[in-house]
XYZ file of C-alpha atoms in Angstrom:
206
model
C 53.051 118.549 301.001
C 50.782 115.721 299.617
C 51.482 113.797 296.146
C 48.304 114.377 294.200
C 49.509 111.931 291.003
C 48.977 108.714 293.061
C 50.330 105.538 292.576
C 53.152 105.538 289.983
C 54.067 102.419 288.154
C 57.268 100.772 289.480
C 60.750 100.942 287.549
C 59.532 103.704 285.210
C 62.305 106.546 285.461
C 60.127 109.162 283.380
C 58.526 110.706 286.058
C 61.771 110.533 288.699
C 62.939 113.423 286.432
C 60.277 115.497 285.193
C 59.074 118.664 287.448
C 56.663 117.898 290.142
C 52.765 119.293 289.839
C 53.840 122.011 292.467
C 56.572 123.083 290.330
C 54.505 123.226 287.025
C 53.876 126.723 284.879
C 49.934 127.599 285.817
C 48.522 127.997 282.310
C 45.910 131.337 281.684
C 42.605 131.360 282.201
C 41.379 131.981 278.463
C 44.297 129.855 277.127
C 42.692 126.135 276.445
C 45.724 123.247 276.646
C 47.093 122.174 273.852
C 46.125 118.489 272.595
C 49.245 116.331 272.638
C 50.179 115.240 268.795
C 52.316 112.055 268.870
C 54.953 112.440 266.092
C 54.547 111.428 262.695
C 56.688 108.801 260.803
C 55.689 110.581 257.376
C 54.170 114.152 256.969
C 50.917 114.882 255.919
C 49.808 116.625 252.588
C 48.811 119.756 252.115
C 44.843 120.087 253.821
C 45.371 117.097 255.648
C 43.941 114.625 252.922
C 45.584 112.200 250.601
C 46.704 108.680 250.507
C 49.356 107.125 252.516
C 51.885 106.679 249.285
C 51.268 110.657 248.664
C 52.859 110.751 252.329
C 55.517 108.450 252.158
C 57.169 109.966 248.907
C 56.646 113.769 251.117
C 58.825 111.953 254.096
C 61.446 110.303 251.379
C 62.665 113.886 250.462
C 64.401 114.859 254.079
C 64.988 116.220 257.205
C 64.767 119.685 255.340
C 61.462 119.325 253.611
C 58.915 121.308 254.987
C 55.935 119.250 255.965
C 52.894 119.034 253.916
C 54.416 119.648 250.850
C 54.239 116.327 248.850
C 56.833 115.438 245.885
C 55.380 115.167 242.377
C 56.883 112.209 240.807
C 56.824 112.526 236.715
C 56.343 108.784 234.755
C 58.655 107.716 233.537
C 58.375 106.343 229.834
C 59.524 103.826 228.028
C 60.589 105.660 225.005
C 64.871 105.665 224.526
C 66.666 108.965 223.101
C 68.761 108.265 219.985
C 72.595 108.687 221.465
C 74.246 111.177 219.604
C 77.522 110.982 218.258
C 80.430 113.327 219.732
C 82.747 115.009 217.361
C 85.539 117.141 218.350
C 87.484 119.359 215.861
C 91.463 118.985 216.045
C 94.249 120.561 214.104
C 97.267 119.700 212.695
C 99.420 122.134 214.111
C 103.170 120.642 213.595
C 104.600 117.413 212.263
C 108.048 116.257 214.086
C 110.364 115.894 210.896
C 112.296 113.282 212.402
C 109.305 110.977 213.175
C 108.528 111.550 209.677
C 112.108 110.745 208.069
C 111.975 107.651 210.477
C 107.731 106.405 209.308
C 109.026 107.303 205.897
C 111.742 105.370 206.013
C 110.294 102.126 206.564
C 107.694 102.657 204.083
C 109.839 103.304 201.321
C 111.925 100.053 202.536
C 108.707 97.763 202.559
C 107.798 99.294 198.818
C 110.742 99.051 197.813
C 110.942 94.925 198.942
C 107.382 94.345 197.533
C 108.578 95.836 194.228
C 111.577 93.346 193.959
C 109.322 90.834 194.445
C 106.460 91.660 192.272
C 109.013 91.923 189.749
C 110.562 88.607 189.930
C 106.767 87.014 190.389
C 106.181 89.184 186.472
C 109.213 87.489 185.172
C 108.603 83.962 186.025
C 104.949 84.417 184.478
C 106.155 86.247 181.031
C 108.697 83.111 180.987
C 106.390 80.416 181.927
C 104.169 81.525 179.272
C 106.808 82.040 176.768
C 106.711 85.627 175.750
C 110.592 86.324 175.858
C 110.722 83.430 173.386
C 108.513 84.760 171.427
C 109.957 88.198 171.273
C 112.956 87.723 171.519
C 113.001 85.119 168.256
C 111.031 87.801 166.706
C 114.257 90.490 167.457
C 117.173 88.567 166.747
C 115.318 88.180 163.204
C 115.151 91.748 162.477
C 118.622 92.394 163.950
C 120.074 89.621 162.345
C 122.044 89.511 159.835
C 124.331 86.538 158.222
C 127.646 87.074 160.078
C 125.525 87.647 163.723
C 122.824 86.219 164.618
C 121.142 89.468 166.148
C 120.061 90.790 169.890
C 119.868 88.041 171.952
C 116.468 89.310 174.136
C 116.685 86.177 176.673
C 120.286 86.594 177.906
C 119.811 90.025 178.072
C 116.489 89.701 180.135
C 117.669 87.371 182.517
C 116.155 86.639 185.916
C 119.372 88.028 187.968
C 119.735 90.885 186.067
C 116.201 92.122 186.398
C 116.372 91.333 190.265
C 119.514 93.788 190.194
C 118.081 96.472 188.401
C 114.677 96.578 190.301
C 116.986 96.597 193.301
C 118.903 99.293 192.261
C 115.769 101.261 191.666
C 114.048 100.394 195.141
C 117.612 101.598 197.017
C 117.034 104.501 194.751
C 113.186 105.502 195.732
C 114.038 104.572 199.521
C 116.403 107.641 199.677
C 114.304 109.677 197.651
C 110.995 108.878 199.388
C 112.596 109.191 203.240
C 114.027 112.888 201.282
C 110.908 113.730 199.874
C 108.948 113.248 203.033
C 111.225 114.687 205.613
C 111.385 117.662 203.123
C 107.535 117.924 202.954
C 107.202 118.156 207.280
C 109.283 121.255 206.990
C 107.037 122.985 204.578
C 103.893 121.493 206.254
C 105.069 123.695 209.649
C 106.414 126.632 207.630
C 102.857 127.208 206.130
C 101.013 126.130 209.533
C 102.744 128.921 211.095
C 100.649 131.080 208.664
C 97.387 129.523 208.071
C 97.134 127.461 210.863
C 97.384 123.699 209.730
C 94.953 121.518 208.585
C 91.906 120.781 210.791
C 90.210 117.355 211.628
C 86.618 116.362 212.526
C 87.436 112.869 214.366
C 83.526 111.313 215.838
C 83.238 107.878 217.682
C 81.891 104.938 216.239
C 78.329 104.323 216.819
């Protein structure tokens, strides 16, 4: 048998494993061959026109992509959405009364300090500017007679003894505040349990 593809190029292992000429498939006598297409790195748009960038963004979109097809690309403007603000709903279905009694608690003790010391604060001022002086001269007048010399307003009006009474009072409205309060959770989840509790619109800050 005699090798009809002459000389072949040295080192070149393509043809050492493709079939021989003898061993080819005869092709028909009406059937023309087939030009040889070299593969492309992008496909081409549809009708085989377009501009290279038309074919790059087709070969972008995949394996998958059926070729020819090229992908639309929308602009893309320069105009920003407004963000809106989320809100979520939330009710107030039950209130622990011992966290209550104990935030309650502390409250009524931190009143209950600021009104001892507002009250000493009023004192000093009324006495620095002389008004249980002046009243009180004024009251032992009336009350006076001429074997007592009437109510004595300043002694009676002293600084320690209004300290102790506004700190009898604060003791007082710290037990009936914590009371009061751990009192009012009970109601508040008696009468969720029927209407349902109050309801909340919380939002975040824009």
């Amino acid at each position: 048998m005699t090798d009809t593809r002459g000389p072949q190029p040295q080192g070149y292992d393509g043809y050492a494993s493709g079939p021989l000429p003898s061993e080819r498939e005869p092709q028909g006598q009406g059937q023309s061959a087939q030009p040889y297409h070299p593969p492309q790195a992008y496909p081409s748009p549809a009708g085989g026109g377009g501009t290279p960038a038309a074919g790059a963004a087709g070969g972008a979109q995949g394996a998958g992509q059926q070729p020819g097809v090229a992908a639309v690309r929308l602009p893309r403007t320069g105009a920003r959405t407004t963000p809106r603000t989320r809100k979520a709903r939330l009710r107030v279905a039950k209130a622990d009364p011992w966290s209550v009694m104990k935030v309650s608690f502390l409250l009524s003790i931190a009143l209950g300090i600021c009104t001892v010391v507002a009250a000493a604060v009023l004192w000093m001022v009324m006495d620095a500017m002389g008004v249980f002086s002046t009243v009180g001269g004024t009251i032992s007048e009336a009350t006076g007679s001429n074997e007592s010399n009437g109510f004595d307003l300043q002694s009676f009006l002293s600084l320690p003894r209004v300290l102790i009474f506004t700190s009898v009072i604060a003791m007082i409205d710290v037990v009936l505040a914590t009371a009061l309060a751990t009192l009012g959770a009970f109601i508040y989840n008696l009468s969720a349990g029927f209407v349902g509790g109050v309801e909340l619109t919380l939002a975040e800050d824009e």
